[in-house]
Short mmCIF file of C-alpha atoms in Angstrom, two decimals:
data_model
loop_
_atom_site.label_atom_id
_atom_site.label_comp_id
_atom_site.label_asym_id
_atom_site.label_seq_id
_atom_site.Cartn_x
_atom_site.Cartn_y
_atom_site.Cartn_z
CA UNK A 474 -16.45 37.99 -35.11
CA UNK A 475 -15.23 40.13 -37.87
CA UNK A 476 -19.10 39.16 -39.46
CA UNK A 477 -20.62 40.92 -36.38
CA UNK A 478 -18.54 43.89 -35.97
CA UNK A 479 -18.20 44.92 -39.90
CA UNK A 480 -19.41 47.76 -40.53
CA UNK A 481 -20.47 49.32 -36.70
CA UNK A 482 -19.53 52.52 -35.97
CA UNK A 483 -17.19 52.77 -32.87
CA UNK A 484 -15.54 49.46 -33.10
CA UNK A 485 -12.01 47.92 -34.67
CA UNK A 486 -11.67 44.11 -35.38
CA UNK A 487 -8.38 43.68 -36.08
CA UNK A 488 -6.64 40.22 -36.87
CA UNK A 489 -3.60 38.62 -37.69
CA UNK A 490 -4.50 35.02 -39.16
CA UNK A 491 -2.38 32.52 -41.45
CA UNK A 492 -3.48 32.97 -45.12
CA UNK A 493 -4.29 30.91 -46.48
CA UNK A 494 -5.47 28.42 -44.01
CA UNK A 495 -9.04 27.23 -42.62
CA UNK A 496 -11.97 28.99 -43.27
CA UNK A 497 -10.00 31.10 -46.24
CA UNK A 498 -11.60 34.28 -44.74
CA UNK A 499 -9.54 37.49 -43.51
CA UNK A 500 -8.17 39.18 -46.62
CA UNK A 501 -10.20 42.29 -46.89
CA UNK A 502 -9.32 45.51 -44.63
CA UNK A 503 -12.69 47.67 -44.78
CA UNK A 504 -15.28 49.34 -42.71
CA UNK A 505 -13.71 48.94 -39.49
CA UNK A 506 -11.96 45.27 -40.00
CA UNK A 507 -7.91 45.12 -40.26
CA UNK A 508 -6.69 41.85 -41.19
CA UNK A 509 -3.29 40.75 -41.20
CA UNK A 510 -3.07 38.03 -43.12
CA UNK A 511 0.84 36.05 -43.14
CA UNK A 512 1.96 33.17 -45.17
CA UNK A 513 2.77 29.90 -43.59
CA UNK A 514 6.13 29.60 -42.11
CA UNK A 515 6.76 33.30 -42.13
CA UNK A 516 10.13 33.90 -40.49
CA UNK A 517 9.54 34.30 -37.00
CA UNK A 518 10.58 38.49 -36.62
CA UNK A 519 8.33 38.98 -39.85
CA UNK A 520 5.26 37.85 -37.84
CA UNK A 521 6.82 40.06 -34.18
CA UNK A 522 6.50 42.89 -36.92
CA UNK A 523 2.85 42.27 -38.16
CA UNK A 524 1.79 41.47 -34.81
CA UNK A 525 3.54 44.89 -33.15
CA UNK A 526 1.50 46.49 -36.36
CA UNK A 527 -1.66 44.96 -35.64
CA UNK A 528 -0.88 45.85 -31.81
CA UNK A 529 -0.52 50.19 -33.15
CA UNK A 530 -3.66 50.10 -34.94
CA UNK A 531 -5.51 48.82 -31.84
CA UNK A 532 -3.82 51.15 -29.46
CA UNK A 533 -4.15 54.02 -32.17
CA UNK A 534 -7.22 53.08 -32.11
CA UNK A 535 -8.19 54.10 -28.46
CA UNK A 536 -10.86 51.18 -27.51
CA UNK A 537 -13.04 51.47 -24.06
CA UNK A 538 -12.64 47.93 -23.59
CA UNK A 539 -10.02 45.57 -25.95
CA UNK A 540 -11.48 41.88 -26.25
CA UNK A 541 -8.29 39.86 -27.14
CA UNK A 542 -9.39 36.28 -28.87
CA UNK A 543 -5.92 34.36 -28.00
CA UNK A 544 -4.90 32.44 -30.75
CA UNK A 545 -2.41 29.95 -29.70
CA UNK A 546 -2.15 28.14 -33.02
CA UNK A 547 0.27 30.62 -34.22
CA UNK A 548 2.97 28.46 -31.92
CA UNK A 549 5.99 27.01 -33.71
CA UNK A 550 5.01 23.87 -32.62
CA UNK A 551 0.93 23.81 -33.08
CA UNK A 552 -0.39 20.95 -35.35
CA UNK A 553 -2.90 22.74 -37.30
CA UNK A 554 -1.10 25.96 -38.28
CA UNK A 555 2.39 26.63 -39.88
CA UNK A 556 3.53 29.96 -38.34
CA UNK A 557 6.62 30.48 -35.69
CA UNK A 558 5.85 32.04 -32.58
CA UNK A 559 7.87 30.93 -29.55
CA UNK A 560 6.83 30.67 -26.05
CA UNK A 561 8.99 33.89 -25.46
CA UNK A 562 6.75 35.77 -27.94
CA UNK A 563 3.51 35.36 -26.00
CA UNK A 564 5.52 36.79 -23.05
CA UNK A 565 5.95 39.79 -25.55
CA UNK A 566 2.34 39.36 -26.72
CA UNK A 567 0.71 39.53 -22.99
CA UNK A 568 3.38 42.36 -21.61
CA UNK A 569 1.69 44.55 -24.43
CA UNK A 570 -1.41 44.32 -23.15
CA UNK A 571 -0.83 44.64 -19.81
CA UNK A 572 1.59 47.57 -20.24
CA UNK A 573 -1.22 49.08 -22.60
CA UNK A 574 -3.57 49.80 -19.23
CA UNK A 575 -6.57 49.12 -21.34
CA UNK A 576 -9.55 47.43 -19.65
CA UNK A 577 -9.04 44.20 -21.16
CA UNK A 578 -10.15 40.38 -20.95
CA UNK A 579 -9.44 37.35 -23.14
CA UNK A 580 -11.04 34.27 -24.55
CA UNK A 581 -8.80 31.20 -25.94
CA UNK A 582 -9.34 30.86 -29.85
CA UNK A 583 -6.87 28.49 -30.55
CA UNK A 584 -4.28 26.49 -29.86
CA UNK A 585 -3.60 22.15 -30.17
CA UNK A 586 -0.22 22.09 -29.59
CA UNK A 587 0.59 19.95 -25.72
CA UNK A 588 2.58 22.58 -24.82
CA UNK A 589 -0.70 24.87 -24.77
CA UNK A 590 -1.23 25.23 -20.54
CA UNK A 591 2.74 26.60 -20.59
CA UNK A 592 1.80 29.01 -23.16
CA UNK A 593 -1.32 30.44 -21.66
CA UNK A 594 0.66 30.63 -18.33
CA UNK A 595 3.24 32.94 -19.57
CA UNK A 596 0.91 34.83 -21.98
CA UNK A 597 -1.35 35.52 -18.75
CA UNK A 598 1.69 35.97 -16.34
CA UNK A 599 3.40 38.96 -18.34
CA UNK A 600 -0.07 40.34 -19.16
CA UNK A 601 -1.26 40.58 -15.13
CA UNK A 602 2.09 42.00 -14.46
#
């Protein structure tokens, strides 16, 4: 995604990946990309923080339609990834967007952990509230 969109006028890719971590891309903030990269195991109100700063530049940002590619693997409990979100903090996650009243829709990017069906739930229940 970030490929596609670099560099076209009118558009924002904006990310917020663990660094490093599979495919060791996401470092560079230019031409219309804003990465976030975070270190494995970053305290869990570190990554709230990135995440609510990744979350102003897309608002700031104004979009006519926000595309959200739902990582899940950023779960406390995922198998691939080793970051610290909480099922709580997809509650937060979704009531942004929803509260945001941009046109919005959502693809899953990612997520292994068992607990992945509860975490959709509640990331799509605050987020249609």
């Amino acid at each position: 995604t970030e490929d596609i969109l670099r560099g076209k006028p009118g558009f924002l890719y904006v990310s917020v990946h663990q660094y490093p971590g599979y495919p060791g891309t996401g470092t560079l903030s230019i031409n219309g990309i804003r990465n976030f990269p975070v270190q494995p195991r970053i305290p869990r109100g570190e990554l709230m923080d990135v995440l609510r700063r990744s979350w102003d530049a897309v608002v700031g940002f104004r979009p006519e339609l926000l595309l959200v590619s739902a990582g899940f693997d950023a779960y406390a409990r995922d198998p691939l990834l080793q970051l610290t979100l909480e099922e709580e903090d997809f509650t937060t996650l979704g009531r942004w967007i929803g509260e945001s009243g941009l046109p919005s829709a959502g693809l899953l990017e990612g997520g292994y952990s068992r607990d992945l069906p509860a975490l959709v739930e509640t990331f799509l229940g605050a987020w249609s509230r």
